[in-house]
mmCIF file of C-alpha atoms and ligand atoms in Angstrom:
data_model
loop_
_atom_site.group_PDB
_atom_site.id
_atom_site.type_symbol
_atom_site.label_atom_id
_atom_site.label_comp_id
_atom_site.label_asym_id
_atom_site.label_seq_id
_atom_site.Cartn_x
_atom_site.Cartn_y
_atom_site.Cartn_z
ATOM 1 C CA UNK A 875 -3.209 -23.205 -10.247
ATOM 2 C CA UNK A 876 -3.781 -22.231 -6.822
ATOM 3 C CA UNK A 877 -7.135 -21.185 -5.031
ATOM 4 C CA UNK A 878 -8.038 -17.938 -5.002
ATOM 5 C CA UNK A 879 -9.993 -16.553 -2.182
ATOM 6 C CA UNK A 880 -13.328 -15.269 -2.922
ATOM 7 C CA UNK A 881 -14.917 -11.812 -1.624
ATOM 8 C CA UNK A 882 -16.223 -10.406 0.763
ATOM 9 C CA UNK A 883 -15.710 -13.675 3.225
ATOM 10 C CA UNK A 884 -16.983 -14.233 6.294
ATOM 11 C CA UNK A 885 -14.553 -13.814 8.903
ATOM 12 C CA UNK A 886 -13.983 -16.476 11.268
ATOM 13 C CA UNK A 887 -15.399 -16.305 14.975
ATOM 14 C CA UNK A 888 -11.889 -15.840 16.310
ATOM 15 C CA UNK A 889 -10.879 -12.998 14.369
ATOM 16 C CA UNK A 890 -14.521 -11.556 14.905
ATOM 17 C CA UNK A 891 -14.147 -7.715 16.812
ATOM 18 C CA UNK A 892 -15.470 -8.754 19.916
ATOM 19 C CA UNK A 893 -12.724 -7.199 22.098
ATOM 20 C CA UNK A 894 -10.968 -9.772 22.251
ATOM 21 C CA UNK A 895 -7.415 -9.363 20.384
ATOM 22 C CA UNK A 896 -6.282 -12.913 19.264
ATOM 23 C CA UNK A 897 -2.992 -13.377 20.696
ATOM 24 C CA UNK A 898 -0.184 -11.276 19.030
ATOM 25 C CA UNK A 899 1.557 -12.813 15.722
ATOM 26 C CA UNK A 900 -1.112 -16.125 15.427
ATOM 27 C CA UNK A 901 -2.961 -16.867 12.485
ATOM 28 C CA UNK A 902 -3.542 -15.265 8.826
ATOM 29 C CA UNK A 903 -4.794 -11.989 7.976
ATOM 30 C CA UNK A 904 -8.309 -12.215 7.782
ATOM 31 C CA UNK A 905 -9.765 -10.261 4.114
ATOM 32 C CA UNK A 906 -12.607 -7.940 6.077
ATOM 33 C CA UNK A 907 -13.864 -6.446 2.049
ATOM 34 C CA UNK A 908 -13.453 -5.690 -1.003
ATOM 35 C CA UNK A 909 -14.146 -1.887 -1.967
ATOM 36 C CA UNK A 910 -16.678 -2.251 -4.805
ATOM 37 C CA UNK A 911 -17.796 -2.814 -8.541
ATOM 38 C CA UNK A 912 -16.131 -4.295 -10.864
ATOM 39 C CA UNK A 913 -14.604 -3.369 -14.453
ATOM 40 C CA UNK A 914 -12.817 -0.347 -15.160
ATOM 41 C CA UNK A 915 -10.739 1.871 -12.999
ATOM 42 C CA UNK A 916 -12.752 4.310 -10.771
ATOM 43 C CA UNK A 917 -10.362 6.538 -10.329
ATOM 44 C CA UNK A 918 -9.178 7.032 -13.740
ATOM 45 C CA UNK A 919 -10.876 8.422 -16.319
ATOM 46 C CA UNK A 920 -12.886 12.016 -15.678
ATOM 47 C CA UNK A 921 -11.460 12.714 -12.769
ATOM 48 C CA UNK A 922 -14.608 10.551 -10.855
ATOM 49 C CA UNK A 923 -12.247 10.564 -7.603
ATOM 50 C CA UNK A 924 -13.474 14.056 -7.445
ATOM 51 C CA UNK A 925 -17.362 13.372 -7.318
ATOM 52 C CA UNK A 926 -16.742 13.482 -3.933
ATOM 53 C CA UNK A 927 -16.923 16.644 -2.160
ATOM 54 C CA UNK A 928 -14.087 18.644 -1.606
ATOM 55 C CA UNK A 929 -12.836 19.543 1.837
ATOM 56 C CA UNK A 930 -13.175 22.847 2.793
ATOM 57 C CA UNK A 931 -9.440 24.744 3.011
ATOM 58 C CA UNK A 932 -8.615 23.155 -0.712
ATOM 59 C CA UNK A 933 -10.773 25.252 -2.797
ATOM 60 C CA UNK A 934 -13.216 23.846 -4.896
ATOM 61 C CA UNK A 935 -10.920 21.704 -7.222
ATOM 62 C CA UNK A 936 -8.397 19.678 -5.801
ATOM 63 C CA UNK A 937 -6.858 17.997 -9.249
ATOM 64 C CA UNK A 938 -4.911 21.357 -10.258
ATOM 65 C CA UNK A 939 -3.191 21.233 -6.709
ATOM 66 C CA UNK A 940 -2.738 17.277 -7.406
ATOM 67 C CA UNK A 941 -1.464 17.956 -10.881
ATOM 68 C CA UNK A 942 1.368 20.699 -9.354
ATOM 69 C CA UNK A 943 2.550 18.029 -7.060
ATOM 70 C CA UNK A 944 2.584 15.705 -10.021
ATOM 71 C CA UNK A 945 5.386 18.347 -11.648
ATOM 72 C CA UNK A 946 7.220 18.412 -9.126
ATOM 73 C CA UNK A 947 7.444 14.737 -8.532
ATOM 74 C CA UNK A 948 8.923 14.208 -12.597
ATOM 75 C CA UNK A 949 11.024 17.219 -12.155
ATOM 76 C CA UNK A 950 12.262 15.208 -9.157
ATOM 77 C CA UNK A 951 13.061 12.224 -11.380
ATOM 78 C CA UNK A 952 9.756 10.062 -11.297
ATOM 79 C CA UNK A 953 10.063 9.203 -15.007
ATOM 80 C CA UNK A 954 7.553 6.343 -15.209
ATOM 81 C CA UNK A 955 4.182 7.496 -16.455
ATOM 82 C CA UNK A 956 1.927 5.235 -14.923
ATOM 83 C CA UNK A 957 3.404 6.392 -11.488
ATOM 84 C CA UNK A 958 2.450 9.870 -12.176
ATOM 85 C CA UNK A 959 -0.907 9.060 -13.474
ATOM 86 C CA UNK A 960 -1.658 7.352 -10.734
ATOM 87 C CA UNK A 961 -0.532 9.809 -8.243
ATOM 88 C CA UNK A 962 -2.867 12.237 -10.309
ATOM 89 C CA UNK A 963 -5.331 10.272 -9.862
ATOM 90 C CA UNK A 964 -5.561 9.714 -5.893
ATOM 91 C CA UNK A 965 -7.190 12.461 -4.040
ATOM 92 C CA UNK A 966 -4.768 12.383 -1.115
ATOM 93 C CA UNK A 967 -6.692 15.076 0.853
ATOM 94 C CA UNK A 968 -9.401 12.663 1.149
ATOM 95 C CA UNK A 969 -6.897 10.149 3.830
ATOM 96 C CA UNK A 970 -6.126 12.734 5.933
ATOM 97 C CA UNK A 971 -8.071 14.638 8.881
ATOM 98 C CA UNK A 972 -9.671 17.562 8.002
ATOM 99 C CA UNK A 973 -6.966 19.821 9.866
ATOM 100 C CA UNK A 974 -4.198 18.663 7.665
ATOM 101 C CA UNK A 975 -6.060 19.018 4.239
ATOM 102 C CA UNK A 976 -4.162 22.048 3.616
ATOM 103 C CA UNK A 977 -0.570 20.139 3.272
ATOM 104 C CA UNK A 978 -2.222 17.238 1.551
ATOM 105 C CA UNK A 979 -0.155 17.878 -1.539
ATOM 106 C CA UNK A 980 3.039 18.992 -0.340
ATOM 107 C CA UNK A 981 5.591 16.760 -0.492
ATOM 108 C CA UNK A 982 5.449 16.050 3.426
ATOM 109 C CA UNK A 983 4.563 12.817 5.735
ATOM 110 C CA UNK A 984 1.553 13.253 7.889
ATOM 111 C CA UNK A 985 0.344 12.013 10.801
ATOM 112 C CA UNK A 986 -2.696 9.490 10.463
ATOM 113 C CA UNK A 987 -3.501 8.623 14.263
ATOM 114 C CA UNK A 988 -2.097 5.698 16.386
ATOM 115 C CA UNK A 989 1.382 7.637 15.842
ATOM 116 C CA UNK A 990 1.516 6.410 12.461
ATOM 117 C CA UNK A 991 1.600 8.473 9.497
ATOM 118 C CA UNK A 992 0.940 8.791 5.545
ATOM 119 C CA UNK A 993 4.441 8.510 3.695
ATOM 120 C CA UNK A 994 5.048 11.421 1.467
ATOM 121 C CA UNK A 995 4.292 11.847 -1.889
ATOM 122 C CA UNK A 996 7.907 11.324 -3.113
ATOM 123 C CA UNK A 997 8.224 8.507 -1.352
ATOM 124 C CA UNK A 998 5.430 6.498 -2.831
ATOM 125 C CA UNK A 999 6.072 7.350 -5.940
ATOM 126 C CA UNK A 1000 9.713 6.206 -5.774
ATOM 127 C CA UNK A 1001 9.115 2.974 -3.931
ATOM 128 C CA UNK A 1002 6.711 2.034 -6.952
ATOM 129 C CA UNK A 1003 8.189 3.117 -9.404
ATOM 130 C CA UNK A 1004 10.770 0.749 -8.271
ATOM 131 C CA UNK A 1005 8.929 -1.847 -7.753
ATOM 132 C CA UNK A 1006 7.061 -1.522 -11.273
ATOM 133 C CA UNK A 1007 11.119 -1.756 -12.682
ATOM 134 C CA UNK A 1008 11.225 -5.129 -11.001
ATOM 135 C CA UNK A 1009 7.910 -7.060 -11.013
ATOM 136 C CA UNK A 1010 6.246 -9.054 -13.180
ATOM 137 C CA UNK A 1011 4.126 -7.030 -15.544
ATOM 138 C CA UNK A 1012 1.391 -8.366 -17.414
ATOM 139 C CA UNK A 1013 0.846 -7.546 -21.137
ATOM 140 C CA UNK A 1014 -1.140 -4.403 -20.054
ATOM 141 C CA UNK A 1015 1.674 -3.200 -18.224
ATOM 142 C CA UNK A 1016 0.158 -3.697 -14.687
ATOM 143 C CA UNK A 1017 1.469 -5.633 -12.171
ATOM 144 C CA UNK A 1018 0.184 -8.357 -11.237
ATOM 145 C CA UNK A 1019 -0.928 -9.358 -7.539
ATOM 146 C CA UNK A 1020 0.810 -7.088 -4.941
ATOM 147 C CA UNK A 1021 0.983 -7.229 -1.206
ATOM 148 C CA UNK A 1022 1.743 -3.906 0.788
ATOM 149 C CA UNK A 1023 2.428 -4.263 4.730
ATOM 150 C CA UNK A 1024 1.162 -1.433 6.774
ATOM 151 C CA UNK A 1025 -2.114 -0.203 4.917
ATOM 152 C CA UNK A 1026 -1.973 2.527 7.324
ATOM 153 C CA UNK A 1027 -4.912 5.369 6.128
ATOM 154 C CA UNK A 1028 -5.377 3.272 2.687
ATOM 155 C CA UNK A 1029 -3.961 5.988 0.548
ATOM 156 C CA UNK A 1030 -0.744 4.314 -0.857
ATOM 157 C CA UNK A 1031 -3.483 1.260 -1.378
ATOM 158 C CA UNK A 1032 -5.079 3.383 -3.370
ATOM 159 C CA UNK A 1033 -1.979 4.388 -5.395
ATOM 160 C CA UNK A 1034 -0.930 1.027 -5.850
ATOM 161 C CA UNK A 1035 -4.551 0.028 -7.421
ATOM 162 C CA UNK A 1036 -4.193 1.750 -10.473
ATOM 163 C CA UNK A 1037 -0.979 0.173 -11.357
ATOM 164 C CA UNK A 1038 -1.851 -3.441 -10.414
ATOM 165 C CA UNK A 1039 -4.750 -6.029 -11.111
ATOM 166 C CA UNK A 1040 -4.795 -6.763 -7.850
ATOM 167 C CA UNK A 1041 -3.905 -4.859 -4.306
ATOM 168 C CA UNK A 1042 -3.889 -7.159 -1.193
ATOM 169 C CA UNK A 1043 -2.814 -4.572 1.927
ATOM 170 C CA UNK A 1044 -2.472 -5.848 5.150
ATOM 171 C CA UNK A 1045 -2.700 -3.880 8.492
ATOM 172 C CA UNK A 1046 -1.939 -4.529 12.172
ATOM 173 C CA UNK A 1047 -3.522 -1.625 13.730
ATOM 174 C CA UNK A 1048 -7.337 -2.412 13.817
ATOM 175 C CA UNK A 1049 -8.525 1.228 14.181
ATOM 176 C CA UNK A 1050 -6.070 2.440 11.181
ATOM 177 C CA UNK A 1051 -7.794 -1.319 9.168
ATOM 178 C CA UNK A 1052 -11.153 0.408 9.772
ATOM 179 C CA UNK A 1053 -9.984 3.767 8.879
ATOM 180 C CA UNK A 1054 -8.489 2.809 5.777
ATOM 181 C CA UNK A 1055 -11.373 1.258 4.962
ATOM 182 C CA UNK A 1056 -13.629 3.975 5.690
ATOM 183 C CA UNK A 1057 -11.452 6.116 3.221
ATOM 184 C CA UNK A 1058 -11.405 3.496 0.682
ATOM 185 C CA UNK A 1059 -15.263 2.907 0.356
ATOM 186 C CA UNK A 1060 -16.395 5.955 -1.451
ATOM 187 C CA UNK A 1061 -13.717 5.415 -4.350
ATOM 188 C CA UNK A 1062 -15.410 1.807 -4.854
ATOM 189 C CA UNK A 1063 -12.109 0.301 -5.774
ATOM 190 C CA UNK A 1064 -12.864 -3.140 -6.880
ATOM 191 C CA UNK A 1065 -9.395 -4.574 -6.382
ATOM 192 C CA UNK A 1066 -8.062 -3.598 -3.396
ATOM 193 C CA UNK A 1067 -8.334 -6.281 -0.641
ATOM 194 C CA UNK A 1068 -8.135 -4.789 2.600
ATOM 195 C CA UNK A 1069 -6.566 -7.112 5.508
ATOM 196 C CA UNK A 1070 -6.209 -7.451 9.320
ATOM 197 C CA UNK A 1071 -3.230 -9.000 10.293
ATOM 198 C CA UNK A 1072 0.239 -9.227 11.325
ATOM 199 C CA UNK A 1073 2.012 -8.549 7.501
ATOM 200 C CA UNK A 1074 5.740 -10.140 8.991
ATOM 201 C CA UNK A 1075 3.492 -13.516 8.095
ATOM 202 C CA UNK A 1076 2.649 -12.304 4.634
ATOM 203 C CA UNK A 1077 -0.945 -13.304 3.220
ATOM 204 C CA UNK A 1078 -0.077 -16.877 1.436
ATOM 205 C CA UNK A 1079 -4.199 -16.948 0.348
ATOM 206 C CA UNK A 1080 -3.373 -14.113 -2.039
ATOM 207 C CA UNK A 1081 1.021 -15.636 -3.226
ATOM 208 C CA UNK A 1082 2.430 -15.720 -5.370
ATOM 209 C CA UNK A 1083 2.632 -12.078 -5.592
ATOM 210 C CA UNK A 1084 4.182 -10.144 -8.721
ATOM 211 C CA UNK A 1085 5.616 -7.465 -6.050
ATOM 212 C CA UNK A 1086 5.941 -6.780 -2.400
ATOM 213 C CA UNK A 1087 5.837 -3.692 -0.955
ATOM 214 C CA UNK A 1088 6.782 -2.565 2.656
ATOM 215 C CA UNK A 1089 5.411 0.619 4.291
ATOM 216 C CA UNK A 1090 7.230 -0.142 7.693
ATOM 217 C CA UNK A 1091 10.739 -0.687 8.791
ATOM 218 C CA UNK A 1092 11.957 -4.192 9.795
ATOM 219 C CA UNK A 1093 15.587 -5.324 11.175
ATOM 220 C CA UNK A 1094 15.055 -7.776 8.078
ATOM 221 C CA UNK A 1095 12.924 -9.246 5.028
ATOM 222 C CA UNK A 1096 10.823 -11.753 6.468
ATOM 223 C CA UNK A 1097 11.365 -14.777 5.072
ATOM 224 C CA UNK A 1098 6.795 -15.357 4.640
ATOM 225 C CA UNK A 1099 7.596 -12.224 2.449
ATOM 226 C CA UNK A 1100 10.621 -13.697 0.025
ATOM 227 C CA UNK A 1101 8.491 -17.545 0.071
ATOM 228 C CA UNK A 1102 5.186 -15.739 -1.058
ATOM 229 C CA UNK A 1103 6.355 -14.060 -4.138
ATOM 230 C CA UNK A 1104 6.489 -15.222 -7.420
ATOM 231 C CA UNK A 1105 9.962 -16.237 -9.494
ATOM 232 C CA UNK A 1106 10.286 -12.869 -11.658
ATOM 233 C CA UNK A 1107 9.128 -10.628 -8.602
ATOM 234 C CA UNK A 1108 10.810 -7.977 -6.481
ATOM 235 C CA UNK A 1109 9.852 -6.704 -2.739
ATOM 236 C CA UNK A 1110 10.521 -3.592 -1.867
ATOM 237 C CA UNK A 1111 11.082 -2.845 2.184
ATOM 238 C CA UNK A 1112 12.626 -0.188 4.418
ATOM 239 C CA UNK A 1113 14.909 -2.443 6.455
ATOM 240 C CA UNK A 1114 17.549 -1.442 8.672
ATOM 241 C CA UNK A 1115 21.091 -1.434 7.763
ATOM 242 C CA UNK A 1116 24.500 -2.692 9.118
ATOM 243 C CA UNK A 1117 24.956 1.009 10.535
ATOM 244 C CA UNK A 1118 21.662 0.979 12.311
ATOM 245 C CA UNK A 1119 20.180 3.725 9.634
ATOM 246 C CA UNK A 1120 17.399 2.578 7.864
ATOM 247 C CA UNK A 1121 17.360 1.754 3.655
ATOM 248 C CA UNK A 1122 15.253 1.304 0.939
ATOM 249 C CA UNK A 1123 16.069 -2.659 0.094
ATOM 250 C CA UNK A 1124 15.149 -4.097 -3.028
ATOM 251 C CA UNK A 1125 15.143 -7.786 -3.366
ATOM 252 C CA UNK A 1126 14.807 -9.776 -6.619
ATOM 253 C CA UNK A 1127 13.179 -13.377 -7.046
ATOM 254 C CA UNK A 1128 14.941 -14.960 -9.445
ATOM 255 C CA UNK A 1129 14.998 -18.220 -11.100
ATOM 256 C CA UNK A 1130 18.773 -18.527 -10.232
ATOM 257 C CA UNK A 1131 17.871 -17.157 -6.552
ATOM 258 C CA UNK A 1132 17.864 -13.950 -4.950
ATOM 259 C CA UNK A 1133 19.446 -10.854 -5.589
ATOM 260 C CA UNK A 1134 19.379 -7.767 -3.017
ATOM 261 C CA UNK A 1135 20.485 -3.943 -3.706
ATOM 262 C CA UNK A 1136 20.759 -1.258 -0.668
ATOM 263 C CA UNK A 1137 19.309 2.342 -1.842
ATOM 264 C CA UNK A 1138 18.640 5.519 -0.142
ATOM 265 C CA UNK A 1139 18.377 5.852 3.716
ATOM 266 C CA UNK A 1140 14.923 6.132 4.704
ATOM 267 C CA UNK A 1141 12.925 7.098 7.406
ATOM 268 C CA UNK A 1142 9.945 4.902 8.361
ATOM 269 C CA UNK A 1143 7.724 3.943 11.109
ATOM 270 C CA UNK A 1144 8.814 0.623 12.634
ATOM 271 C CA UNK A 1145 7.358 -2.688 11.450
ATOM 272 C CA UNK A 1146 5.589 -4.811 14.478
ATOM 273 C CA UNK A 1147 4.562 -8.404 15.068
ATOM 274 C CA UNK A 1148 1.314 -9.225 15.795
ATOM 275 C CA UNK A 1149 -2.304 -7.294 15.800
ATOM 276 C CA UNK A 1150 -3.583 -4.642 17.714
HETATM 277 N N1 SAH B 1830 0.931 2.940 3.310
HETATM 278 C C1 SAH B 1830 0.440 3.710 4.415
HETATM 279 C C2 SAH B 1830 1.565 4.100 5.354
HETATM 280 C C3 SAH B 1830 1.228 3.703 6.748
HETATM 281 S S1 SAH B 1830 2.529 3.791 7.908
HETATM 282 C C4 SAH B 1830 -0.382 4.890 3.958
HETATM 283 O O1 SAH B 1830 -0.474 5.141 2.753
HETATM 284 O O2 SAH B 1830 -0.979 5.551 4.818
HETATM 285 C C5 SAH B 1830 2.927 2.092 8.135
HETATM 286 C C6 SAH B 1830 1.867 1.201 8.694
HETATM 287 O O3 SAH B 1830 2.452 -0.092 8.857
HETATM 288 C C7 SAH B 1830 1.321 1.582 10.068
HETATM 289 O O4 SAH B 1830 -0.054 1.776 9.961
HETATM 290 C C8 SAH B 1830 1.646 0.386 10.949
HETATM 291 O O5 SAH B 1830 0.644 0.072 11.905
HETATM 292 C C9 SAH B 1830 1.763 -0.713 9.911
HETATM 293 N N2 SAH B 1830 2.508 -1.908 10.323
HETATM 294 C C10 SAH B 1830 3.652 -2.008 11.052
HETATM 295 N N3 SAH B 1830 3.994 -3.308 11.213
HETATM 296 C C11 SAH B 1830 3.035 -4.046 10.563
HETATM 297 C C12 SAH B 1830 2.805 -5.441 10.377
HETATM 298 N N4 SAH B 1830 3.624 -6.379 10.891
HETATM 299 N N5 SAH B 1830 1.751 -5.829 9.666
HETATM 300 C C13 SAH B 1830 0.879 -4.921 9.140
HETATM 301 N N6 SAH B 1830 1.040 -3.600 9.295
HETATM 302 C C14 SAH B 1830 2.091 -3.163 9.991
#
């Protein structure tokens, strides 16, 4: 059985924000936290994601706005249940700057600094619902250990944690890794490991992973990506095609090798090497 790591950890002198970047694309992510108690899932249950207070420009109750979005996502064809729970569940107005609160629900990307943005709803719920048809799910129907590249604002993080035991996210943008984190904290989620790091190298600490999820756009799978995941896993990654357009790609681990399907064309922000 491998080592797990153990939280929070100390991070090492040469990863320490001193203003110094490290040079681009060397070492592992470093884990900066873990977001909180343990047992449970703080999100679920009476809607405790909503303790929090409400932005002004939603109106005082944001889970009727989050449930209509939720409707329109299974009318759409999002058929798997724990996808749309979980999207219930995430207050999504809480990752985005107060100005764009309003659109928080509708099924649009948004801008979340750094010229980066939030993927929309649709999206999300697609690319895990996907990857939930192709990972290794434990008895309780969670997956197990997933990575996700590109953490951006935290919220698909969030997402992610109440459909897996574990969430490892990794980020290459050190003011969205402190912004994510800065969203995540209040919600207290004790399994999502947030990460600063170039993601093209994976996070081998945290492999095998049941799943792998992309939130940028590469020219191809890195190979870190296909070695860290587990025999019975899939990754799921916005890569770019033979035309030049980019695709949803969905690669299987299996124990006869690997198997690889092209979906939709997609539209994501590119995937980098190195930190930031
Ligand atoms: N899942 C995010 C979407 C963020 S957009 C959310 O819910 O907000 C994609 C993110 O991928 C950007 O923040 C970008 O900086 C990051 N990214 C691009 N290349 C990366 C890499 N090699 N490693 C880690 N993150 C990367």
């Amino acid at each position: 059985m491998k080592q797990r790591p153990s939280f929070p950890v100390r991070m090492p002198a040469s990863n320490a924000p001193t203003g110094k970047p490290m040079p681009a694309g060397t070492g592992p992510a470093t884990v900066v936290k873990t977001l909180g108690a343990k047992r449970g899932h703080p999100l679920g249950g009476a809607d405790a994601a909503l303790a929090a207070p409400v932005p002004s420009g939603l109106g005082m109750d944001s889970s009727a706005v989050r449930a209509s979005m939720v409707r329109k996502l299974a009318e759409s064809g999002v058929g798997d249940a724990q996808v749309l729970a979980a999207m219930g569940q995430v207050p999504r107005h809480q990752f985005v700057d107060s100005a764009l609160v309003t659109q928080a629900y509708e099924d649009t990307s948004l801008p979340i600094g750094l010229g980066q943005t939030i993927s929309k709803p649709s999206v999300v719920a697609r690319m895990i619902e996907l990857l939930r048809q192709g990972a290794l799910l434990q008895a309780n129907g969670l997956m197990g250990r997933v990575l996700e590249i590109g953490t951006g604002c935290g919220y698909q993080a969030a997402v992610l944690s109440c459909v897996a035991s574990e969430v490892y996210s990794i980020e290459r943008l050190r003011g969205l890794h402190d912004k994510a984190r800065d969203n995540l904290r209040p919600m207290r989620l004790p399994n999502v490991h947030l990460l600063f790091g170039d993601g093209m190298l994976g996070y081998a600490k945290g492999a095998p992973y049941a799943a792998i999820i992309a939130a940028a756009g590469g020219e191809a799978v890195p190979q870190a990506w296909l070695d860290q995941l587990a025999v019975g896993g899939r990754v799921i990654a916005p890569t770019v095609t033979a035309h030049g357009q980019q695709a949803l790609l969905v690669i299987d681990k299996t124990s006869q090798g690997l198997r690889q399907q092209q979906l939709e064309p997609v539209h994501f922000v590119p995937l980098k090497s190195g930190i930031a």
